[in-house]
Coordinates of C-alpha atoms in Angstrom, one line a residue:
M1 CA -135.6 -62.0 -30.6
N2 CA -134.0 -63.2 -33.3
K3 CA -130.6 -62.1 -33.3
N4 CA -129.6 -63.6 -36.7
G5 CA -131.6 -61.2 -38.6
P6 CA -134.9 -61.2 -40.7
L7 CA -133.1 -62.9 -43.5
S8 CA -131.6 -65.8 -41.2
G9 CA -131.9 -69.2 -43.2
I10 CA -131.4 -67.2 -46.7
R11 CA -128.6 -68.5 -48.9
V12 CA -127.3 -66.1 -51.6
L13 CA -125.0 -66.8 -54.4
D14 CA -123.0 -63.3 -55.0
L15 CA -121.3 -63.8 -58.5
S16 CA -120.8 -59.7 -58.8
S17 CA -117.7 -57.7 -58.6
V18 CA -116.7 -54.2 -58.0
V19 CA -119.2 -51.9 -56.2
L20 CA -123.1 -52.4 -57.2
G21 CA -123.4 -56.1 -56.6
P22 CA -121.3 -56.8 -53.7
M23 CA -123.0 -54.2 -52.0
T24 CA -126.4 -55.3 -52.7
A25 CA -125.2 -59.0 -51.2
Q26 CA -123.6 -57.1 -48.3
Y27 CA -127.2 -55.4 -47.4
L28 CA -128.7 -59.1 -47.7
G29 CA -125.7 -60.5 -45.3
D30 CA -126.2 -57.6 -43.1
M31 CA -129.7 -58.8 -42.8
G32 CA -128.8 -62.4 -41.5
A33 CA -128.5 -64.2 -45.3
D34 CA -125.7 -66.6 -45.7
V35 CA -123.9 -64.9 -48.4
I36 CA -121.2 -66.9 -50.4
K37 CA -119.2 -64.6 -52.9
I38 CA -118.0 -66.7 -55.7
E39 CA -114.7 -65.3 -57.4
S40 CA -112.4 -65.8 -60.2
P41 CA -109.1 -67.1 -59.2
E42 CA -108.0 -63.6 -59.3
G43 CA -110.5 -62.4 -57.3
D44 CA -112.7 -59.4 -57.4
I45 CA -110.7 -56.2 -59.0
T46 CA -111.6 -54.3 -55.9
R47 CA -109.2 -56.4 -53.6
S48 CA -106.3 -54.1 -55.2
I49 CA -108.2 -50.8 -55.0
G50 CA -107.4 -48.4 -51.9
P51 CA -105.1 -48.6 -49.1
R52 CA -104.3 -52.4 -47.8
R53 CA -102.3 -54.2 -45.0
S54 CA -101.9 -57.3 -47.4
E55 CA -102.1 -58.2 -50.9
G56 CA -105.9 -58.8 -51.7
M57 CA -107.2 -56.9 -49.1
G58 CA -108.1 -53.2 -50.2
A59 CA -110.1 -50.8 -48.4
L60 CA -112.6 -51.1 -51.1
F61 CA -113.2 -54.7 -51.1
L62 CA -113.4 -54.4 -47.4
A63 CA -116.1 -51.8 -47.3
N64 CA -118.1 -53.8 -49.4
N65 CA -118.1 -57.5 -48.7
R66 CA -118.5 -58.3 -44.9
N67 CA -120.8 -60.9 -43.9
K68 CA -119.8 -63.2 -46.9
R69 CA -117.7 -66.3 -47.2
S70 CA -115.3 -66.3 -50.4
V71 CA -115.2 -69.5 -52.7
V72 CA -113.0 -69.3 -55.7
L73 CA -114.6 -70.7 -58.8
D74 CA -113.3 -70.3 -62.5
L75 CA -116.5 -69.9 -64.4
K76 CA -114.8 -70.1 -67.6
Q77 CA -113.4 -73.6 -66.6
E78 CA -115.2 -76.8 -68.3
G79 CA -117.5 -78.4 -65.6
S80 CA -117.6 -75.4 -63.6
G81 CA -121.3 -74.5 -64.5
E82 CA -122.3 -77.9 -62.8
V83 CA -120.8 -77.1 -59.9
L84 CA -122.7 -73.5 -59.9
R85 CA -126.2 -75.1 -60.7
R86 CA -125.5 -77.6 -57.9
M87 CA -125.0 -74.8 -55.7
A88 CA -127.9 -73.1 -56.9
A89 CA -130.3 -75.9 -56.4
G90 CA -129.4 -75.7 -52.7
S91 CA -129.7 -71.8 -52.6
D92 CA -132.1 -69.0 -52.7
V93 CA -130.9 -65.9 -54.1
L94 CA -128.1 -65.5 -57.2
V95 CA -127.1 -62.1 -57.8
H96 CA -124.8 -61.1 -60.6
S97 CA -123.7 -58.0 -63.1
I98 CA -122.3 -60.3 -66.2
R99 CA -123.9 -58.9 -69.1
A100 CA -126.1 -61.3 -70.8
G101 CA -124.4 -62.6 -73.5
A102 CA -121.7 -63.5 -71.5
A103 CA -123.9 -64.9 -68.7
A104 CA -125.3 -67.2 -71.2
K105 CA -121.8 -68.4 -72.7
L106 CA -120.9 -69.3 -68.7
G107 CA -124.2 -71.4 -68.4
I108 CA -125.4 -69.1 -65.9
A109 CA -128.6 -67.5 -67.6
Y110 CA -131.8 -67.3 -65.8
E111 CA -133.2 -70.2 -67.7
A112 CA -130.4 -72.6 -66.6
I113 CA -130.5 -71.5 -62.9
A114 CA -134.4 -71.7 -63.1
E115 CA -134.1 -75.3 -64.4
A116 CA -131.7 -76.1 -61.3
N117 CA -134.0 -74.3 -58.9
P118 CA -137.6 -73.3 -59.8
R119 CA -137.7 -71.5 -56.3
M120 CA -134.4 -69.2 -57.0
I121 CA -134.7 -65.6 -56.7
Y122 CA -132.1 -64.5 -59.8
C123 CA -131.4 -61.0 -59.8
H124 CA -129.4 -59.6 -62.9
L125 CA -127.9 -56.0 -62.3
Q126 CA -127.5 -54.2 -65.7
G127 CA -126.9 -51.1 -66.7
F128 CA -129.6 -50.5 -69.2
G129 CA -132.9 -52.2 -69.6
Q130 CA -132.8 -54.9 -72.2
A131 CA -135.4 -53.7 -74.1
G132 CA -133.6 -50.5 -75.3
P133 CA -131.2 -49.8 -77.8
Y134 CA -128.1 -49.3 -74.5
A135 CA -128.9 -53.0 -73.7
G136 CA -125.5 -54.7 -73.1
K137 CA -123.4 -51.5 -73.2
A138 CA -120.9 -51.2 -70.6
A139 CA -121.9 -49.1 -67.8
Y140 CA -120.2 -47.8 -64.8
D141 CA -120.8 -45.0 -62.5
D142 CA -119.4 -42.1 -64.5
I143 CA -121.6 -43.2 -67.6
V144 CA -124.8 -43.3 -65.5
Q145 CA -124.1 -40.2 -64.1
A146 CA -123.6 -38.6 -67.3
L147 CA -126.7 -40.3 -68.9
S148 CA -129.2 -39.7 -66.2
G149 CA -128.7 -35.9 -66.2
L150 CA -126.9 -36.2 -62.5
A151 CA -123.6 -34.8 -63.9
M152 CA -125.3 -31.9 -65.8
L153 CA -127.1 -30.8 -62.7
Q154 CA -123.6 -30.2 -61.1
K155 CA -123.3 -27.5 -63.5
I156 CA -125.1 -25.5 -61.3
A157 CA -122.5 -25.4 -58.6
A158 CA -119.0 -25.9 -60.7
G159 CA -119.9 -24.1 -63.9
E160 CA -119.5 -27.0 -66.0
P161 CA -120.8 -30.8 -65.8
R162 CA -119.3 -32.9 -62.8
Y163 CA -119.5 -36.3 -61.5
V164 CA -120.7 -36.2 -58.1
P165 CA -117.6 -37.2 -55.9
S166 CA -119.2 -40.4 -54.6
I167 CA -120.0 -43.7 -56.6
I168 CA -123.5 -43.0 -56.3
C169 CA -125.3 -44.7 -58.9
D170 CA -124.0 -48.1 -58.1
K171 CA -125.0 -47.3 -54.6
I172 CA -128.5 -45.9 -55.1
T173 CA -128.7 -48.9 -57.4
A174 CA -127.7 -51.5 -55.0
V175 CA -130.3 -50.2 -52.3
H176 CA -132.9 -50.8 -55.1
A177 CA -131.7 -54.3 -55.7
A178 CA -131.5 -55.4 -52.1
Y179 CA -135.2 -54.5 -51.8
A180 CA -136.1 -56.0 -54.8
I181 CA -134.7 -59.3 -53.8
A182 CA -136.5 -59.0 -50.4
L183 CA -139.7 -58.4 -52.2
A184 CA -139.1 -61.2 -54.5
L185 CA -138.6 -63.5 -51.5
F186 CA -141.7 -62.1 -50.0
H187 CA -143.7 -63.1 -53.1
R188 CA -142.1 -66.6 -53.0
E189 CA -142.9 -67.0 -49.3
R190 CA -146.9 -66.3 -50.4
T191 CA -146.9 -68.5 -53.7
G192 CA -143.8 -70.8 -53.7
A193 CA -142.8 -69.2 -57.3
G194 CA -139.1 -68.0 -57.9
Q195 CA -138.6 -65.5 -60.7
K196 CA -136.1 -63.3 -62.5
V197 CA -135.5 -59.9 -61.2
E198 CA -133.5 -56.9 -63.2
V199 CA -132.6 -53.8 -61.7
P200 CA -130.9 -51.4 -64.7
M201 CA -128.9 -48.5 -63.5
L202 CA -129.9 -45.8 -65.9
E203 CA -134.0 -46.2 -65.2
T204 CA -133.1 -46.6 -61.7
I205 CA -131.2 -43.4 -61.4
V206 CA -133.5 -41.4 -63.6
A207 CA -136.4 -42.7 -61.4
F208 CA -134.6 -41.8 -58.4
N209 CA -133.6 -38.1 -59.9
S210 CA -137.1 -37.5 -61.2
A211 CA -138.4 -37.1 -57.5
E212 CA -138.0 -33.3 -57.6
H213 CA -136.6 -32.6 -60.6
L214 CA -139.2 -33.7 -63.2
G215 CA -141.0 -30.4 -62.0
G216 CA -143.4 -28.8 -64.5
Y217 CA -143.0 -31.8 -66.9
I218 CA -145.1 -34.4 -64.4
F219 CA -147.9 -32.5 -66.5
D220 CA -148.6 -33.1 -70.1
P221 CA -148.5 -30.6 -71.5
P222 CA -145.9 -29.1 -69.2
V223 CA -146.6 -26.5 -66.8
G224 CA -143.3 -25.2 -65.8
Q225 CA -139.4 -26.3 -66.3
M226 CA -137.8 -29.4 -65.4
G227 CA -135.5 -29.0 -61.8
Y228 CA -136.3 -28.3 -58.6
E229 CA -136.1 -24.4 -58.5
P230 CA -134.3 -24.1 -55.3
I231 CA -131.6 -26.2 -56.7
R232 CA -131.9 -25.1 -59.9
Q233 CA -131.3 -21.9 -58.9
G234 CA -128.1 -23.0 -56.8
M235 CA -129.7 -21.4 -53.5
R236 CA -129.5 -24.8 -51.5
R237 CA -125.9 -25.3 -50.6
P238 CA -123.5 -24.7 -47.7
F239 CA -123.2 -21.3 -46.6
P240 CA -119.8 -19.3 -45.9
T241 CA -119.5 -17.9 -42.1
A242 CA -116.9 -15.5 -40.8
D243 CA -114.5 -18.6 -40.2
G244 CA -115.9 -21.4 -42.2
Y245 CA -119.5 -22.8 -43.5
I246 CA -122.6 -23.7 -42.1
C247 CA -125.5 -25.8 -43.3
F248 CA -128.7 -23.3 -42.7
L249 CA -132.4 -24.4 -44.1
P250 CA -135.1 -22.5 -42.7
Y251 CA -138.0 -24.5 -44.0
N252 CA -141.2 -23.3 -43.2
D253 CA -142.8 -19.7 -41.8
A254 CA -142.5 -20.5 -38.1
N255 CA -138.7 -21.3 -39.0
W256 CA -138.2 -18.1 -40.6
R257 CA -140.0 -16.2 -37.8
Q258 CA -137.7 -17.7 -35.5
F259 CA -134.7 -16.8 -37.4
L260 CA -135.6 -13.3 -37.8
T261 CA -136.2 -12.8 -34.2
L262 CA -133.1 -14.4 -33.4
I263 CA -131.1 -12.0 -35.5
D264 CA -133.5 -9.1 -34.4
R265 CA -134.6 -8.0 -38.0
P266 CA -138.4 -6.9 -37.3
D267 CA -137.9 -5.0 -40.9
L268 CA -137.7 -8.3 -42.7
M269 CA -140.4 -9.7 -40.5
A270 CA -142.8 -7.1 -41.7
D271 CA -141.7 -8.0 -45.3
P272 CA -143.7 -10.7 -47.0
R273 CA -140.7 -11.6 -49.4
F274 CA -139.3 -13.2 -46.4
S275 CA -142.3 -14.0 -43.8
T276 CA -144.3 -15.8 -46.3
Q277 CA -143.8 -19.0 -48.3
A278 CA -145.7 -17.4 -51.3
G279 CA -143.2 -14.5 -51.0
R280 CA -139.9 -16.6 -50.6
Q281 CA -140.7 -19.0 -53.5
A282 CA -141.4 -15.6 -55.6
N283 CA -138.4 -13.8 -54.5
L284 CA -135.4 -16.8 -54.1
G285 CA -132.6 -14.8 -55.6
T286 CA -133.2 -11.8 -53.0
I287 CA -133.8 -14.1 -50.0
W288 CA -131.2 -16.1 -50.4
A289 CA -128.5 -13.5 -51.5
E290 CA -129.5 -11.5 -48.0
V291 CA -129.4 -14.7 -46.2
G292 CA -125.7 -15.5 -47.4
R293 CA -124.8 -11.7 -46.3
I294 CA -126.2 -12.2 -42.8
L295 CA -124.4 -15.4 -42.6
K296 CA -121.0 -14.0 -43.0
T297 CA -121.2 -11.7 -40.3
R298 CA -120.6 -14.4 -37.5
S299 CA -118.5 -17.5 -36.8
T300 CA -119.6 -21.1 -37.5
G301 CA -119.4 -21.5 -33.6
E302 CA -121.2 -18.5 -32.9
W303 CA -124.2 -19.4 -35.2
L304 CA -124.2 -23.2 -33.7
E305 CA -124.6 -21.4 -30.4
L306 CA -127.5 -18.8 -31.5
L307 CA -129.4 -21.4 -33.4
G308 CA -128.8 -24.4 -31.1
G309 CA -132.0 -23.8 -29.3
S310 CA -134.4 -23.6 -31.8
D311 CA -136.1 -25.3 -34.3
I312 CA -134.5 -24.3 -37.4
P313 CA -132.8 -26.8 -39.5
H314 CA -129.1 -26.2 -39.2
A315 CA -125.6 -28.2 -39.1
V316 CA -122.1 -28.2 -39.3
V317 CA -119.9 -28.8 -42.6
N318 CA -118.3 -31.9 -41.7
E319 CA -115.1 -33.2 -43.4
L320 CA -114.7 -36.6 -43.8
E321 CA -112.4 -37.3 -40.9
D322 CA -114.6 -35.4 -38.9
L323 CA -117.4 -38.0 -38.8
L324 CA -115.1 -40.6 -36.8
D325 CA -115.7 -38.6 -33.8
D326 CA -119.1 -36.9 -34.6
P327 CA -120.9 -37.1 -31.4
H328 CA -124.1 -38.3 -32.7
L329 CA -122.5 -41.2 -34.4
V330 CA -120.3 -41.8 -31.6
A331 CA -123.4 -41.7 -29.1
T332 CA -125.4 -44.1 -31.5
G333 CA -122.4 -47.0 -31.9
F334 CA -122.6 -46.1 -35.3
W335 CA -118.8 -47.0 -36.0
E336 CA -118.0 -50.5 -35.2
M337 CA -114.4 -51.7 -34.2
H338 CA -113.6 -55.3 -35.0
R339 CA -110.4 -57.6 -35.2
H340 CA -109.7 -59.3 -38.4
P341 CA -107.5 -62.3 -38.2
S342 CA -105.2 -61.3 -41.3
E343 CA -106.2 -57.5 -41.3
G344 CA -106.1 -56.5 -37.8
G345 CA -108.2 -53.6 -36.3
M346 CA -111.0 -52.6 -38.8
R347 CA -113.6 -49.6 -38.2
L348 CA -117.0 -50.7 -40.1
P349 CA -120.2 -48.7 -40.1
A350 CA -123.1 -50.6 -38.7
S351 CA -126.5 -50.9 -40.5
P352 CA -128.4 -47.8 -40.2
L353 CA -131.3 -50.0 -39.6
A354 CA -132.8 -51.1 -36.6
F355 CA -135.3 -54.0 -36.1
S356 CA -136.7 -54.5 -32.7
E357 CA -137.2 -58.3 -33.1
S358 CA -134.5 -59.3 -35.6
P359 CA -131.7 -56.8 -35.8
P360 CA -129.1 -56.7 -38.4
S361 CA -125.4 -57.5 -37.4
I362 CA -121.7 -57.8 -38.7
R363 CA -121.0 -61.6 -38.0
R364 CA -118.5 -62.2 -40.7
L365 CA -115.6 -59.8 -41.9
P366 CA -114.9 -59.5 -45.2
P367 CA -113.1 -62.9 -46.4
R368 CA -109.7 -63.6 -47.8
L369 CA -109.7 -65.0 -51.7
G370 CA -110.8 -68.4 -51.5
E371 CA -111.1 -68.6 -47.8
H372 CA -114.2 -70.7 -47.7
T373 CA -114.0 -72.8 -50.8
A374 CA -113.6 -76.0 -49.0
E375 CA -115.8 -75.6 -46.1
V376 CA -118.6 -74.3 -48.8
L377 CA -118.4 -76.5 -51.4
A378 CA -118.5 -79.4 -49.0
E379 CA -121.9 -78.2 -47.6
F380 CA -123.2 -78.8 -51.1
G381 CA -121.6 -82.2 -51.5
I382 CA -118.6 -81.2 -54.0
E383 CA -115.3 -82.7 -53.4
P384 CA -113.2 -79.3 -53.6
R385 CA -110.3 -81.0 -55.6
R386 CA -112.7 -81.6 -58.1
A387 CA -114.2 -78.3 -58.6
P388 CA -113.0 -76.3 -61.4

């Protein structure tokens, strides 16, 4: 077994900041890559966001920058481009989220990096594809939620457009970027050729959101509305019980028969609106209004006990704090406790992926700003005192 991960031996230069790029590079680091985080003298802005024990080590930074080494390099200073190109010549992947024009001025456009290393996998994280009118515009999670239709979908539950309470567009795009880089590395294994990989946020999220919401518009001409019907009608949601909430999702005919048997409702069992898939689809409002009424008749604990031995999908509705003691997460060892040399005890989520032969791991805790500058530059034959 290779305990160093499937990307052991791959060196990544992470020139990104905030969430999208750092999370992309962290995924690669979890899989064994040697990730070098290149920061300005001020450091990643997330170093100052969230609770912290010491300056420059905010919670948001700590959550997205493990398995990395930090190097301070001021890309605006004369000579920094040459230092970076020397580092690129000895690396496999470069990740950045700098707008194309600014990247060119800094000397880190694809052409310059590919000249230094033709085998480089150069990943440019973008707000928008470069061929469209939005190219070059600033893009943050809120902007992409708004443009992609995701914010307007929240009107179903909130009565007005709202942002999903998560930096969801950055994180979904980061997953796409990590697998795009892995595929480009696989292509290089076959051909020896590096390449430029572009991952635009808007196009990524629209494609992701279209999986269920393209609806009848998957056909041309359309044969129905856009939007997944159970969601568009607001039927899929946590349901109130007598004392709280429960997630309840009988999905097929067998689930519904089991549910109606458990609550002793032979009348509904005989009603095709409840007992058949076609009937339920044609009567969503009636079905879920009745389910909502039924679920309010018992406490959450009573429902969990009643449904516990069934195959009906259901779950308690956790608060964030509940996740720390969730019995499943505890049993699987999901939360890993570590001791940081400057920040003390830390709780980090393990990688959710399991590899039988090359498992991911947390090998390095998030670095202090510039902690590894001398060490890393020496590996590239660069004298630290001469680095910009």
